[in-house]
Coordinates of N, CA and C in Angstrom, one line a residue:
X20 N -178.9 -13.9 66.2 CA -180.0 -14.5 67.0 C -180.4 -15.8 66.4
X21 N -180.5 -16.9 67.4 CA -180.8 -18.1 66.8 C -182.3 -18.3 66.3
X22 N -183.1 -19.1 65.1 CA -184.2 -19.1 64.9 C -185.2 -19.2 66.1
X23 N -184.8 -20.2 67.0 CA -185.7 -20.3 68.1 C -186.2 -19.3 69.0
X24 N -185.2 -18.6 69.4 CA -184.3 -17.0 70.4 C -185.9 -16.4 69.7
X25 N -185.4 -16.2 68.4 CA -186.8 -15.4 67.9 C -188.0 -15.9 67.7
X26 N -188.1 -16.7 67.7 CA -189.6 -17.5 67.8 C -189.8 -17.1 69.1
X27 N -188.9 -17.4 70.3 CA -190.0 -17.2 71.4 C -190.2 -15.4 72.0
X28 N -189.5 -14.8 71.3 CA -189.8 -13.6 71.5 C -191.3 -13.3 71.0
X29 N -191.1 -13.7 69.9 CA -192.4 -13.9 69.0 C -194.2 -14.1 69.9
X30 N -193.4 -15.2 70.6 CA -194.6 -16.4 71.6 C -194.7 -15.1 72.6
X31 N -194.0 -14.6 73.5 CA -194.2 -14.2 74.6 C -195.2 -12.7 73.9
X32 N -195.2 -11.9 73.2 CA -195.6 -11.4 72.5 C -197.6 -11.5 72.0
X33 N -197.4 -12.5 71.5 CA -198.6 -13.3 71.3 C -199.4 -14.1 72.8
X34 N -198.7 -14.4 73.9 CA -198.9 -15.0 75.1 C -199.9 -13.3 75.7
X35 N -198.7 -12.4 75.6 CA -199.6 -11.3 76.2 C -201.0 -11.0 75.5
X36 N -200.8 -11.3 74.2 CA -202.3 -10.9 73.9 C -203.1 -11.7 74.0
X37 N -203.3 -13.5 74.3 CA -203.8 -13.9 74.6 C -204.0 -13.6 76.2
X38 N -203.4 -13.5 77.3 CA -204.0 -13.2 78.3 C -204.9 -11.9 78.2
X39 N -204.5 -10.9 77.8 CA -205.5 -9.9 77.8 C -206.9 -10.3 77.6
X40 N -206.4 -10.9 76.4 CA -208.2 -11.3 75.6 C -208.5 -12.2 76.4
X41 N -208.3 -13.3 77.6 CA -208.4 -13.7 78.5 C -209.6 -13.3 79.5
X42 N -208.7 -12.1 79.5 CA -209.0 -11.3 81.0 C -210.3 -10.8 80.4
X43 N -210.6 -10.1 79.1 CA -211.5 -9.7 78.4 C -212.7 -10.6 78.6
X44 N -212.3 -11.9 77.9 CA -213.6 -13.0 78.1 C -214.1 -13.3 79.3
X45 N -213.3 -13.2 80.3 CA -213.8 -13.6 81.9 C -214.8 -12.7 82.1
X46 N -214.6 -11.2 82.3 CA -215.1 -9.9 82.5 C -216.6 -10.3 81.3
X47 N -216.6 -10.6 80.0 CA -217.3 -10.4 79.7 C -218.9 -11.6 80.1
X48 N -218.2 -12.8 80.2 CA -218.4 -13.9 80.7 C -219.0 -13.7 81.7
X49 N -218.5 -13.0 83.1 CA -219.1 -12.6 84.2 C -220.7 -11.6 83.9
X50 N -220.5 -10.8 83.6 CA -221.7 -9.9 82.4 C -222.9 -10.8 82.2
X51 N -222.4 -11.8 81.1 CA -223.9 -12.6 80.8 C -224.0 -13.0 81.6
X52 N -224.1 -13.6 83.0 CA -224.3 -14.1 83.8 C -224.5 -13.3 85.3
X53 N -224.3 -12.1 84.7 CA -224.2 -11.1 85.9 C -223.9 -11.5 87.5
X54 N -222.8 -12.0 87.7 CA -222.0 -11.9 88.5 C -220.3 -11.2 88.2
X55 N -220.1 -11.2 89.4 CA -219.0 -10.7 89.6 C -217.7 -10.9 89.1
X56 N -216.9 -10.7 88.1 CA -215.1 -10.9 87.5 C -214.7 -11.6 88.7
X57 N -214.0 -12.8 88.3 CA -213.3 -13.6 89.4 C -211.6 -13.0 89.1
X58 N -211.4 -12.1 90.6 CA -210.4 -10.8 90.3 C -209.5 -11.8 90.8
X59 N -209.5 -13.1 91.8 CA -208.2 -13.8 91.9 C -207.7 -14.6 90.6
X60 N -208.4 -14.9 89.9 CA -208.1 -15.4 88.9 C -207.5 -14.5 87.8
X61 N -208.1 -13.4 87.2 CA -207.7 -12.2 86.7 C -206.2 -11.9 87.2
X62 N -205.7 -11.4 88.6 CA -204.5 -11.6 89.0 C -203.5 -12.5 89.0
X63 N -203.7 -13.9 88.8 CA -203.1 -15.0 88.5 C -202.8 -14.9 87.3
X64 N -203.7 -14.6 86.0 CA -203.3 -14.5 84.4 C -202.1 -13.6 84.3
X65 N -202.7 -12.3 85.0 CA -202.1 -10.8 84.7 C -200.3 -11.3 85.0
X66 N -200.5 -11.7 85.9 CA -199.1 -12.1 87.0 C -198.1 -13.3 86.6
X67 N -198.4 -14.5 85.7 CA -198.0 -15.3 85.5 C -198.3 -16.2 83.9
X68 N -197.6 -16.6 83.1 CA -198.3 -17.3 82.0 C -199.0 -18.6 82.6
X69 N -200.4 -18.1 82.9 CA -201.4 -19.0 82.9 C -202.8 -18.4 82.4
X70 N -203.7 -18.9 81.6 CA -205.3 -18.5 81.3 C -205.8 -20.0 81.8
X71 N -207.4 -18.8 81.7 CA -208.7 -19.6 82.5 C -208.9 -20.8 81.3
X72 N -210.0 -21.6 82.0 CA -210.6 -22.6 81.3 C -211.7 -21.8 79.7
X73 N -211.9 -21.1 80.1 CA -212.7 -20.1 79.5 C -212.0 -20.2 77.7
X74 N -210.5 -19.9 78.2 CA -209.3 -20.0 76.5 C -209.0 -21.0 76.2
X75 N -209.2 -22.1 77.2 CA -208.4 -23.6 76.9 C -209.6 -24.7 76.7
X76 N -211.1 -24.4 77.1 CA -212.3 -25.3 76.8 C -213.3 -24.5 76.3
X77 N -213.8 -25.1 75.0 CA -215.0 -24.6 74.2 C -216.0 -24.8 75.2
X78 N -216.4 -26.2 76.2 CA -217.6 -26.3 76.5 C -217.6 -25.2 78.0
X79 N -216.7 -24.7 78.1 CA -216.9 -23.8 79.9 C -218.0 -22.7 79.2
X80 N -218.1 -22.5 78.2 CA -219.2 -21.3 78.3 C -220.4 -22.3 77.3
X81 N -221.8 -22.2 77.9 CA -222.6 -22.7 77.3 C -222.9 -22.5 75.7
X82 N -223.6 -23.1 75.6 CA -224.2 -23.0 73.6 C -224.9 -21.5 73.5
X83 N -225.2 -21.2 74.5 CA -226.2 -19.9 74.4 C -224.9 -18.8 74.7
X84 N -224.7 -19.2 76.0 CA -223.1 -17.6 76.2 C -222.2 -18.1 74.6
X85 N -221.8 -19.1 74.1 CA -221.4 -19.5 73.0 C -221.5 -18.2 71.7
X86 N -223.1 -18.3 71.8 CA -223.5 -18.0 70.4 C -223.9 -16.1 71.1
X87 N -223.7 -15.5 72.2 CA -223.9 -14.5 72.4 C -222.4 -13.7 72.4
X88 N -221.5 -14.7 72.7 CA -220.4 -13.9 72.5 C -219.7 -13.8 70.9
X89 N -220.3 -14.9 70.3 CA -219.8 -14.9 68.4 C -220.4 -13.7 68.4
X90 N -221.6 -13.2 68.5 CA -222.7 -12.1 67.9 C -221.8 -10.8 68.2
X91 N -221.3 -10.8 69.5 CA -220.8 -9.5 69.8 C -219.4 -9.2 68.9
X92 N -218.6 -9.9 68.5 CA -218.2 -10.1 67.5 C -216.3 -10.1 68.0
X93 N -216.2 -9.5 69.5 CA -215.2 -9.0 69.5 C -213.9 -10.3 69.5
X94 N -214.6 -10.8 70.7 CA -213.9 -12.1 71.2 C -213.1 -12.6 69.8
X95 N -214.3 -12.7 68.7 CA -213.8 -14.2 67.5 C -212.7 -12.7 66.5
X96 N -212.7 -11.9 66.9 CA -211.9 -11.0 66.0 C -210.5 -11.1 66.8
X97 N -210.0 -11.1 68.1 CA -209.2 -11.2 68.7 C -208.5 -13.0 68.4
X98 N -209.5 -13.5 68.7 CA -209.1 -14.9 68.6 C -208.4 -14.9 66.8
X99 N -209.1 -14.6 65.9 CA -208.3 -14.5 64.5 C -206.8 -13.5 64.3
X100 N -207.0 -12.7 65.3 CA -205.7 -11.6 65.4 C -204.7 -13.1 66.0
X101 N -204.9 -13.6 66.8 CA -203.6 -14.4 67.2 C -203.7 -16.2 66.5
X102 N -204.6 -16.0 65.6 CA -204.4 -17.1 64.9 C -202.9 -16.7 63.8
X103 N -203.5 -15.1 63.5 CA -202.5 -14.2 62.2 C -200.9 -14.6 62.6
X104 N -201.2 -14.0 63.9 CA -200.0 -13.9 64.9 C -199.2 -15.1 64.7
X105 N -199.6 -16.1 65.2 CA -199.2 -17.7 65.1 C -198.7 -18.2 64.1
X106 N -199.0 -17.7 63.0 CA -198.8 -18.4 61.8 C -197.7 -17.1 61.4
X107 N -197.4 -15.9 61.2 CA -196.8 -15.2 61.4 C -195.0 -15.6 61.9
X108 N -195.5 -16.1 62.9 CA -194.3 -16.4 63.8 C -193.8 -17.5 63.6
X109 N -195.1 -18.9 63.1 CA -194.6 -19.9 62.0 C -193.6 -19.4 61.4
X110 N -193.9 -19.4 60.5 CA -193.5 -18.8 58.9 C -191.7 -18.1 59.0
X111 N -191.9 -16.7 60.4 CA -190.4 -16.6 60.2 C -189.5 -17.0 60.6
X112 N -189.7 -18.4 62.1 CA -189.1 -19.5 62.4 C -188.5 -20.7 61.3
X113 N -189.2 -20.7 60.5 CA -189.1 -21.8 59.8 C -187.8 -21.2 58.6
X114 N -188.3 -20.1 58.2 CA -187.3 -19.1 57.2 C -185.8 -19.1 58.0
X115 N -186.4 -18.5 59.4 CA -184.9 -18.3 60.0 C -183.6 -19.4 60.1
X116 N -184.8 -21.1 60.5 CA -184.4 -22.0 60.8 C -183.5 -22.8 59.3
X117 N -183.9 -22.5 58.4 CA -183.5 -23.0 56.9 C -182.4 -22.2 56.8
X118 N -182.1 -20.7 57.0 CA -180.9 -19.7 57.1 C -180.0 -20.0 58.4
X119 N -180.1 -20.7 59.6 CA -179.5 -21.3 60.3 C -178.7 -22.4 59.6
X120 N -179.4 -23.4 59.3 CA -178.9 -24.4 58.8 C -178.3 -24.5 57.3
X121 N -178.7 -23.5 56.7 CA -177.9 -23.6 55.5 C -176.7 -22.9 56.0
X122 N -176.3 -22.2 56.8 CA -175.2 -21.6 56.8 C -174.1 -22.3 57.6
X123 N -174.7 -23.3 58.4 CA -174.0 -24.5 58.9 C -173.8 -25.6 57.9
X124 N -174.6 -26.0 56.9 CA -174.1 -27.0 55.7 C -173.2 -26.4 54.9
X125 N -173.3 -25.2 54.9 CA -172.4 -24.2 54.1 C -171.4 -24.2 54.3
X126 N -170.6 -23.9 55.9 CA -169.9 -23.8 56.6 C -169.1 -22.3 56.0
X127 N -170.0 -21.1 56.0 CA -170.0 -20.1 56.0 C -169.3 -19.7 54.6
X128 N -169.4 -20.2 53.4 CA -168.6 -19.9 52.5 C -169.6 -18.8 51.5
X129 N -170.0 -18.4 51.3 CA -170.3 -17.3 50.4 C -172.2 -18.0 50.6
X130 N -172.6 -18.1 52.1 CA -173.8 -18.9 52.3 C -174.9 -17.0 52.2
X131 N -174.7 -16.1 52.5 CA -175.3 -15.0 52.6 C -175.7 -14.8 51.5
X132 N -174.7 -14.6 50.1 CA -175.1 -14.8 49.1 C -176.1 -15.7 48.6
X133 N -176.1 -16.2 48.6 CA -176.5 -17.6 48.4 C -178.4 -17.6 49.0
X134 N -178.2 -17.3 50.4 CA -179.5 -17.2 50.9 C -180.1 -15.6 49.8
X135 N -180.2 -15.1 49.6 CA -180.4 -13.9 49.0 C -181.4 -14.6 48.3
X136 N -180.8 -15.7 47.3 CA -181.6 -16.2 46.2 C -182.6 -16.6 46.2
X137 N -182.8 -17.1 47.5 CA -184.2 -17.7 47.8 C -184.9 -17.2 48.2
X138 N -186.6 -17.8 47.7 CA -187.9 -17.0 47.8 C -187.9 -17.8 49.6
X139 N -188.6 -17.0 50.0 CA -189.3 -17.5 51.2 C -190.8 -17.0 51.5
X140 N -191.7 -16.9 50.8 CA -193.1 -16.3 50.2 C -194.2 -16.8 50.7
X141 N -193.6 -18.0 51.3 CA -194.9 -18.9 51.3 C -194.2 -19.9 52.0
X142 N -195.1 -20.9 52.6 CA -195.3 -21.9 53.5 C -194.3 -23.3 52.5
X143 N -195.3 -23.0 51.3 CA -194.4 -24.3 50.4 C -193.3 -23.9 49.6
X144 N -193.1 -22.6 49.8 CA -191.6 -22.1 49.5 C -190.6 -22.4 50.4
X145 N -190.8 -22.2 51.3 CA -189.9 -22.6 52.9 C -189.8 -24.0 52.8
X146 N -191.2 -24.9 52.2 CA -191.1 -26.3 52.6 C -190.0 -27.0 52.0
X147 N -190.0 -26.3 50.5 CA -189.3 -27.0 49.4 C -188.0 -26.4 49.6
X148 N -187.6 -25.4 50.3 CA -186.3 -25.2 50.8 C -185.4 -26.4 51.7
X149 N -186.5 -26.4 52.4 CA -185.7 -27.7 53.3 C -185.4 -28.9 52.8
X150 N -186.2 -29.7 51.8 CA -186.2 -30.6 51.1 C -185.6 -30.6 50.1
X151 N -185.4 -29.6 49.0 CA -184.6 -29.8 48.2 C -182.8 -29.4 48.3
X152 N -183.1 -28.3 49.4 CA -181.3 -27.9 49.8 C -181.1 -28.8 50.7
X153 N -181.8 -28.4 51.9 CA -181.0 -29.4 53.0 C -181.4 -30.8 53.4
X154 N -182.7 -31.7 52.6 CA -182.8 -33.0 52.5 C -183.7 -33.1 53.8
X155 N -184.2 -32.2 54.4 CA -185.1 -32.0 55.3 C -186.9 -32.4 55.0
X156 N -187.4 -33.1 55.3 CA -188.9 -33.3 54.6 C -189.7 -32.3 55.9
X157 N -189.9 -32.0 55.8 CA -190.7 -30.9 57.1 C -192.2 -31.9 57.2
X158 N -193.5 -32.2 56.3 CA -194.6 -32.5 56.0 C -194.1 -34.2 56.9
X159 N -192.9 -35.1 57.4 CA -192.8 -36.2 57.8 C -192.6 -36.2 58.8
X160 N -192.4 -34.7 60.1 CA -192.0 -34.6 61.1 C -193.2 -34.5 61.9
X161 N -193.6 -35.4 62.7 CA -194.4 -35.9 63.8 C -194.7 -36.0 64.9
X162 N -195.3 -35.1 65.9 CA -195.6 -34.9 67.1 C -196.6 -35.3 67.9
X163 N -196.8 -35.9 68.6 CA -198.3 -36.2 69.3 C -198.9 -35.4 69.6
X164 N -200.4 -35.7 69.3 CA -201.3 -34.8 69.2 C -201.9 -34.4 70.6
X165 N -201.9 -33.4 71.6 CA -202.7 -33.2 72.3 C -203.8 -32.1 72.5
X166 N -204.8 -32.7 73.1 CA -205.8 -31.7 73.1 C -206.6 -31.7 74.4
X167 N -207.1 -30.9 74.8 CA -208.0 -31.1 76.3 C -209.3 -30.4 75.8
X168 N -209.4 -30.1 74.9 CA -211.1 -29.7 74.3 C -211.5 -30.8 72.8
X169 N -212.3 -31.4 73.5 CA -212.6 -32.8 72.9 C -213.7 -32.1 71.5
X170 N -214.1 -30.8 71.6 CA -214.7 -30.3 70.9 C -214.1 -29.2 69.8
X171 N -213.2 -29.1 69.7 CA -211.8 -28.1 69.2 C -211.9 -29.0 67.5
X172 N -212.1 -27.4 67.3 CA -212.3 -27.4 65.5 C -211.0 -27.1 65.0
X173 N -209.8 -27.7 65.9 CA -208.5 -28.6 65.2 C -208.1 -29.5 65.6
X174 N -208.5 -30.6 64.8 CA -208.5 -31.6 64.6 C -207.4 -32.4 63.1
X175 N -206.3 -32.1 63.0 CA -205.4 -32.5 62.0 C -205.4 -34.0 61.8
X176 N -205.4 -34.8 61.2 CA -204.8 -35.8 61.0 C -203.6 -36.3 61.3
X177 N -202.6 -35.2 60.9 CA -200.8 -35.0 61.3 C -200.5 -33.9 61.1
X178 N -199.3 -33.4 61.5 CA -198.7 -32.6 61.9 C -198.7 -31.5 60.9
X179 N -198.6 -31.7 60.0 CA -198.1 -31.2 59.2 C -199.7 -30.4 58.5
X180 N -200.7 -30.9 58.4 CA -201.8 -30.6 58.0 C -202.2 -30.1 59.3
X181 N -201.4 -29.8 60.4 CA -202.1 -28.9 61.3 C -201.5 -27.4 61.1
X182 N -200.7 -27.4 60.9 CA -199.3 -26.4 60.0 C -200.0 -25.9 58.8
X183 N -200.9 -26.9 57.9 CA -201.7 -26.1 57.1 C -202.6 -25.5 57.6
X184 N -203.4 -26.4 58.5 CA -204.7 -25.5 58.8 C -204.5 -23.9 59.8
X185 N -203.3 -23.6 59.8 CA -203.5 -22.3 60.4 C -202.9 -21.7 59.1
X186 N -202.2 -22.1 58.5 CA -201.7 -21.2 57.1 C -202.9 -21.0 56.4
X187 N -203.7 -21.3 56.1 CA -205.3 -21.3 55.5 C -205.9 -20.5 56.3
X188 N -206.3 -20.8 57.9 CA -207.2 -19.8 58.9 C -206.5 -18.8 58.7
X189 N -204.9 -18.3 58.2 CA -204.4 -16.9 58.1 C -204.8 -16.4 56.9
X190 N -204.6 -17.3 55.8 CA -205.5 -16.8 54.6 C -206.7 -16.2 54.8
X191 N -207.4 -16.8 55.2 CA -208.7 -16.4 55.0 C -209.1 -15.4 55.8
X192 N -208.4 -15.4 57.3 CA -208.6 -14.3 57.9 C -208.3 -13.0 57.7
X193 N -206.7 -12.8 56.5 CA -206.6 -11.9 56.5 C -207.3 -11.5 55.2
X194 N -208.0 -12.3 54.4 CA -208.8 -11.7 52.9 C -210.5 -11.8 53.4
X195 N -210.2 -12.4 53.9 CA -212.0 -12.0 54.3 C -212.1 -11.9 55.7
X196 N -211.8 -11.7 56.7 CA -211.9 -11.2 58.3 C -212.3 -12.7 58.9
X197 N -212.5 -12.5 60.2 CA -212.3 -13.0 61.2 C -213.9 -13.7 61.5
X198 N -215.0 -13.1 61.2 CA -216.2 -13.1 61.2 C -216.6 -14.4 60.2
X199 N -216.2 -14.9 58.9 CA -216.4 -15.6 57.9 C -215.8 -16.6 58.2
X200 N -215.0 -17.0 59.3 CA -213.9 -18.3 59.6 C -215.0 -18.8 60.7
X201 N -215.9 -19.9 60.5 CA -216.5 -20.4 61.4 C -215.6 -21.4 62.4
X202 N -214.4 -21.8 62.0 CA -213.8 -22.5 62.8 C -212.9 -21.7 64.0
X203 N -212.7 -20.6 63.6 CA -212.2 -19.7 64.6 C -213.0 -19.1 64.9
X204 N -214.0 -19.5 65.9 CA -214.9 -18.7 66.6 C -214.7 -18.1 68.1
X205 N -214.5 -18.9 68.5 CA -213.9 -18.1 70.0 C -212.3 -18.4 70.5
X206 N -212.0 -18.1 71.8 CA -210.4 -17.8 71.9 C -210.0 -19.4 71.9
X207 N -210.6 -20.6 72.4 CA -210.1 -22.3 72.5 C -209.5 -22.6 71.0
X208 N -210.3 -22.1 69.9 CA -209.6 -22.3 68.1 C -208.9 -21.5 68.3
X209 N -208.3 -20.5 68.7 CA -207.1 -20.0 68.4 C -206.0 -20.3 69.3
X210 N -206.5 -20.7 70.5 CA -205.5 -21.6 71.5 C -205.0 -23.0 71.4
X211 N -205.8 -23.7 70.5 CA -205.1 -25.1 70.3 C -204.3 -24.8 69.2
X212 N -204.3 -24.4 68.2 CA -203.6 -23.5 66.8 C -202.1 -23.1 67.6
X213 N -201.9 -22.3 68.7 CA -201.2 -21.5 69.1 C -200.1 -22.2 70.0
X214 N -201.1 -23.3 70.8 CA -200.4 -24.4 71.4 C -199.6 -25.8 70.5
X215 N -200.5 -26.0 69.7 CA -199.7 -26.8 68.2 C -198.4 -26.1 68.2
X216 N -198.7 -25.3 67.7 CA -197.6 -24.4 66.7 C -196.0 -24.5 68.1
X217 N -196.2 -24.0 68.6 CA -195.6 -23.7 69.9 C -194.5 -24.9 70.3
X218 N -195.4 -25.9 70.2 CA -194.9 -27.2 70.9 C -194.2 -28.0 69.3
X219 N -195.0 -27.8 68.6 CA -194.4 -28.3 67.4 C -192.5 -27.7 66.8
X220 N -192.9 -26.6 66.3 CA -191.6 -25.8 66.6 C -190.5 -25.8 67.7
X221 N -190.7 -26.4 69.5 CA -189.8 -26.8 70.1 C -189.2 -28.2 70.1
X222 N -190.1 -28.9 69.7 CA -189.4 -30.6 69.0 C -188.8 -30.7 67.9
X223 N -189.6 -29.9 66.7 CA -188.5 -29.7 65.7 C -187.2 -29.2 66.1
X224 N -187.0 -28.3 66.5 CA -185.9 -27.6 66.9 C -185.3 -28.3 68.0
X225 N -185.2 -28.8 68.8 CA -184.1 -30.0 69.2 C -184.0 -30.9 68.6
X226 N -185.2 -31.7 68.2 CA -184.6 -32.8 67.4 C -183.6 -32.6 66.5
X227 N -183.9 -31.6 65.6 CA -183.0 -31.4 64.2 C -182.2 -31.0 64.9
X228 N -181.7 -30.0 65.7 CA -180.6 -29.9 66.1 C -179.4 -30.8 66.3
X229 N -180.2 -31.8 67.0 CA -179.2 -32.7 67.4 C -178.7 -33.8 66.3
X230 N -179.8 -33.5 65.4 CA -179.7 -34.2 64.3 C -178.6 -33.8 62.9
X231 N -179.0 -32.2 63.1 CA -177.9 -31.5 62.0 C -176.7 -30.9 62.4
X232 N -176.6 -30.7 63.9 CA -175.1 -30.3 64.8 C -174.3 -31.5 65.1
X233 N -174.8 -32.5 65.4 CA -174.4 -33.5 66.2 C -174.8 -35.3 65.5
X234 N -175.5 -34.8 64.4 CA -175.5 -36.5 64.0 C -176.3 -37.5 64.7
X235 N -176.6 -37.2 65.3 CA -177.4 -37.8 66.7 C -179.2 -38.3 66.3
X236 N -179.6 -39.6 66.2 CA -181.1 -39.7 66.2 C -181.8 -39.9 67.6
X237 N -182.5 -39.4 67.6 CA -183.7 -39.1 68.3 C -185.2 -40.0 68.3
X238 N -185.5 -40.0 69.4 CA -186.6 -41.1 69.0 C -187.7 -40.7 68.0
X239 N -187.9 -39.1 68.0 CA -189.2 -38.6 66.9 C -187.7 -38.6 65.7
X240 N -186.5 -38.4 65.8 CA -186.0 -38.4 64.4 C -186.2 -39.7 63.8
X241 N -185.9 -40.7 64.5 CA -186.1 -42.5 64.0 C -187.5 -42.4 63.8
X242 N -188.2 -41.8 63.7 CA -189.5 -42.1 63.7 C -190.1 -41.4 62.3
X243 N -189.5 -40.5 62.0 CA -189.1 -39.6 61.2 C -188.2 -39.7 59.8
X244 N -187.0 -40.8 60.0 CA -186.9 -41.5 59.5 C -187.6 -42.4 58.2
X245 N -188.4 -43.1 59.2 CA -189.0 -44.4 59.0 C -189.9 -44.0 58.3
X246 N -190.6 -43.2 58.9 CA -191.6 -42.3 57.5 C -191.0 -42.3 56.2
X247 N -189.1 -41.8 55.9 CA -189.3 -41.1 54.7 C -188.7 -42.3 54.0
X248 N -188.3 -43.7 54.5 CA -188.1 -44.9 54.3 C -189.5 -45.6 53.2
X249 N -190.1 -45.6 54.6 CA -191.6 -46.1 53.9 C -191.8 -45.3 52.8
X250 N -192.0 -43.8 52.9 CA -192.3 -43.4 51.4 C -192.0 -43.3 49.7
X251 N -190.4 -43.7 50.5 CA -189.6 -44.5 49.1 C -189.8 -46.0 48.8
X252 N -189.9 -46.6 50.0 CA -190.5 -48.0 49.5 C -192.0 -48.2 48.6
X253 N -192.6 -47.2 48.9 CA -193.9 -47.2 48.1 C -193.9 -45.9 47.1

C-alpha cells in the first residue's frame, strides 16, 4: 500500500469522528439556546462528508455559548482526540512516504534492510531522513495558506511551522490533556489543524511524485526549489 492509500484511510477515519462530534455540537448548541437540533442538517453530515458552520467558524457560536461549552469540557476533549489523530496520521504518512521513496532510490536492492536502521521517533527524525538520505528539505515545501475563520488559533507563518504546531498540540495533549491546551478549545482548532494537514500531505505527495518518479517540476516544486537556492546563497 502506497503512503498516501494509507493516509487516507487514516482521514476517512478521523472525518467520521469529526462529524460525530459535529452532530454532537449542533444538538448541544441547540440546548443552550433551547431550540430544536436542525435534523436536515444532521442528515446531510450523517450522509455525506460535509460539517456545519458550527466545526468550520469559531465566531457561529457566541463568546458566552463559547465559554459554556469549554466549561462542559466535552467538546474541547474531542476536539484534542482529533488533533492526536491528525498528527498521528502525519507522522506515519511521512514515515511511509520516506520508505516509498527510499526503496525507489534504492531500486530495491537490499533497501528493507536498510530501512530497519532507521529511527522514525519523531517528527525531526523523519525530517532529517528525507534530507539527509533522499535530499528532500521537507521544512521548504510550501502551500498556501487558507483559512475561513479569521479568528483560528492557527495561524503558522509557513508550512512547515504549521506541521509543528500540531506536533506540539499532540505533545501537550497527550502529557497534560486536552483541558490545559488553550488553543484547542473547541472543534474550528482542531479543524483548521486537520484541514492543513490534509491538504498539505496531498500536494506534497503529487508534487514529489512527479518530481522523484518522473523528474518533472512543478510550480510549488520550482518554488520549492528556489527556497533551497536562496538558502545556500545566504
Amino acid at each position: 500500500m502506497k503512503a498516501i492509500d494509507q493516509f487516507e484511510q487514516l482521514e476517512q477515519g478521523i472525518w467520521g469522528i469529526i462529524k460525530a462530534a459535529d452532530v454532537y455540537l449542533i444538538c448541544l448548541v441547540a440546548e443552550l439556546r433551547r431550540e430544536q437540533p436542525a435534523l436536515e442538517l444532521i442528515h446531510k453530515i450523517l450522509s455525506g462528508n460535509t460539517v456545519s458552520t458550527l466545526t468550520l467558524v469559531s465566531t457561529t457560536c457566541t463568546t458566552q455559548e463559547r465559554d459554556q461549552l469549554i466549561q462542559k469540557g466535552h467538546v474541547q476533549a474531542i476536539a484534542g482526540q482529533i488533533v492526536l489523530a491528525t498528527y498521528t496520521a502525519l507522522e506515519i504518512y511521512l514515515a511511509e512516504k520516506f520508505r516509498e521513496y527510499f526503496r525507489f532510490s534504492a531500486k530495491g536492492i537490499h533497501a528493507d534492510g536498510a530501512l530497519d536502521k532507521f529511527s522514525y521517533r519523531s517528527l525531526d527524525n523523519i525530517k532529517d531522513l528525507f534530507r539527509n538520505v533522499l535530499g528532500i528539505h521537507l521544512p521548504l515545501f510550501e502551500i498556501d495558506r487558507i483559512t475561513v475563520d479569521s479568528n483560528s488559533s492557527f495561524k503558522p507563518s509557513t508550512s512547515w511551522e504549521g506541521i509543528k504546531d500540531i506536533e506540539k498540540a499532540r505533545h501537550d495533549i497527550a502529557h497534560q490533556g486536552s483541558a490545559s491546551i488553550t488553543r484547542i478549545a473547541l472543534l474550528p482548532d482542531a479543524w483548521d489543524r486537520f484541514d492543513f494537514a490534509r491538504r498539505w500531505i496531498s500536494l506534497f505527495d503529487t508534487n514529489f511524485d512527479f518530481l522523484v518518479y518522473e523528474a518533472r517540476d512543478t510550480h510549488l516544486i520550482r518554488s520549492y526549489k528556489e527556497r533551497i537556492s536562496n538558502q545556500v546563497k545566504s
